[in-house]
């Protein structure tokens, strides 16, 4: 149980996010069972922005994305207890669903160092 990461394409291998950094990601989320897509930043044509390591996203993202380097593309396999658990999420994610996210780390803004930004955008 938890999160595993399979790298699709390597990032820079040296620039990693830290808790409190603001990140920009592209992602597509699917249900492990059946493969139904439930959400995608690509469909909106705009990266998703969030702060890592503070519980703003599901635990599987907080623990999986923080292991990625800038520019990396990966698959995160997230068990339900690291996703939305027994409550599910809306009509698209049923209770106890394992999730698969294809993610790409596009930008890191280091909030702890006067807003340093590293970007591949």
mmCIF file of C-alpha atoms in Angstrom, residues 10-53:
data_model
loop_
_atom_site.group_PDB
_atom_site.id
_atom_site.type_symbol
_atom_site.label_atom_id
_atom_site.label_comp_id
_atom_site.label_asym_id
_atom_site.label_seq_id
_atom_site.Cartn_x
_atom_site.Cartn_y
_atom_site.Cartn_z
ATOM 1 C CA UNK A 10 14.245 11.409 -16.592
ATOM 2 C CA UNK A 11 14.290 14.941 -15.234
ATOM 3 C CA UNK A 12 17.441 16.965 -14.591
ATOM 4 C CA UNK A 13 18.358 14.647 -11.683
ATOM 5 C CA UNK A 14 19.429 17.521 -9.423
ATOM 6 C CA UNK A 15 16.492 19.893 -8.851
ATOM 7 C CA UNK A 16 13.971 18.324 -6.443
ATOM 8 C CA UNK A 17 11.009 19.969 -4.707
ATOM 9 C CA UNK A 18 10.941 20.474 -0.951
ATOM 10 C CA UNK A 19 7.919 20.706 1.335
ATOM 11 C CA UNK A 20 6.465 24.197 0.978
ATOM 12 C CA UNK A 21 7.560 24.678 -2.659
ATOM 13 C CA UNK A 22 4.908 25.672 -5.176
ATOM 14 C CA UNK A 23 4.881 23.312 -8.151
ATOM 15 C CA UNK A 24 3.365 23.282 -11.615
ATOM 16 C CA UNK A 25 2.465 19.881 -13.018
ATOM 17 C CA UNK A 26 0.702 18.352 -15.957
ATOM 18 C CA UNK A 27 -1.173 15.176 -15.100
ATOM 19 C CA UNK A 28 -3.763 12.676 -16.213
ATOM 20 C CA UNK A 29 -5.550 10.590 -13.595
ATOM 21 C CA UNK A 30 -7.147 7.220 -14.299
ATOM 22 C CA UNK A 31 -8.745 4.500 -12.237
ATOM 23 C CA UNK A 32 -6.518 1.440 -11.919
ATOM 24 C CA UNK A 33 -9.520 -0.825 -12.368
ATOM 25 C CA UNK A 34 -10.933 -0.301 -15.841
ATOM 26 C CA UNK A 35 -8.578 2.568 -16.779
ATOM 27 C CA UNK A 36 -11.290 5.268 -16.889
ATOM 28 C CA UNK A 37 -9.825 8.794 -17.029
ATOM 29 C CA UNK A 38 -11.307 11.001 -14.322
ATOM 30 C CA UNK A 39 -9.242 14.195 -14.676
ATOM 31 C CA UNK A 40 -6.485 15.785 -16.744
ATOM 32 C CA UNK A 41 -4.727 19.147 -16.727
ATOM 33 C CA UNK A 42 -4.008 18.561 -20.434
ATOM 34 C CA UNK A 43 -7.755 18.660 -21.171
ATOM 35 C CA UNK A 44 -7.908 22.114 -19.568
ATOM 36 C CA UNK A 45 -4.791 23.247 -21.446
ATOM 37 C CA UNK A 46 -3.250 24.600 -18.249
ATOM 38 C CA UNK A 47 -0.809 23.104 -15.715
ATOM 39 C CA UNK A 48 -2.007 22.411 -12.183
ATOM 40 C CA UNK A 49 -0.371 24.509 -9.423
ATOM 41 C CA UNK A 50 -0.142 23.476 -5.783
ATOM 42 C CA UNK A 51 2.136 23.561 -2.744
ATOM 43 C CA UNK A 52 3.871 20.243 -2.025
ATOM 44 C CA UNK A 53 4.154 18.604 1.386
#
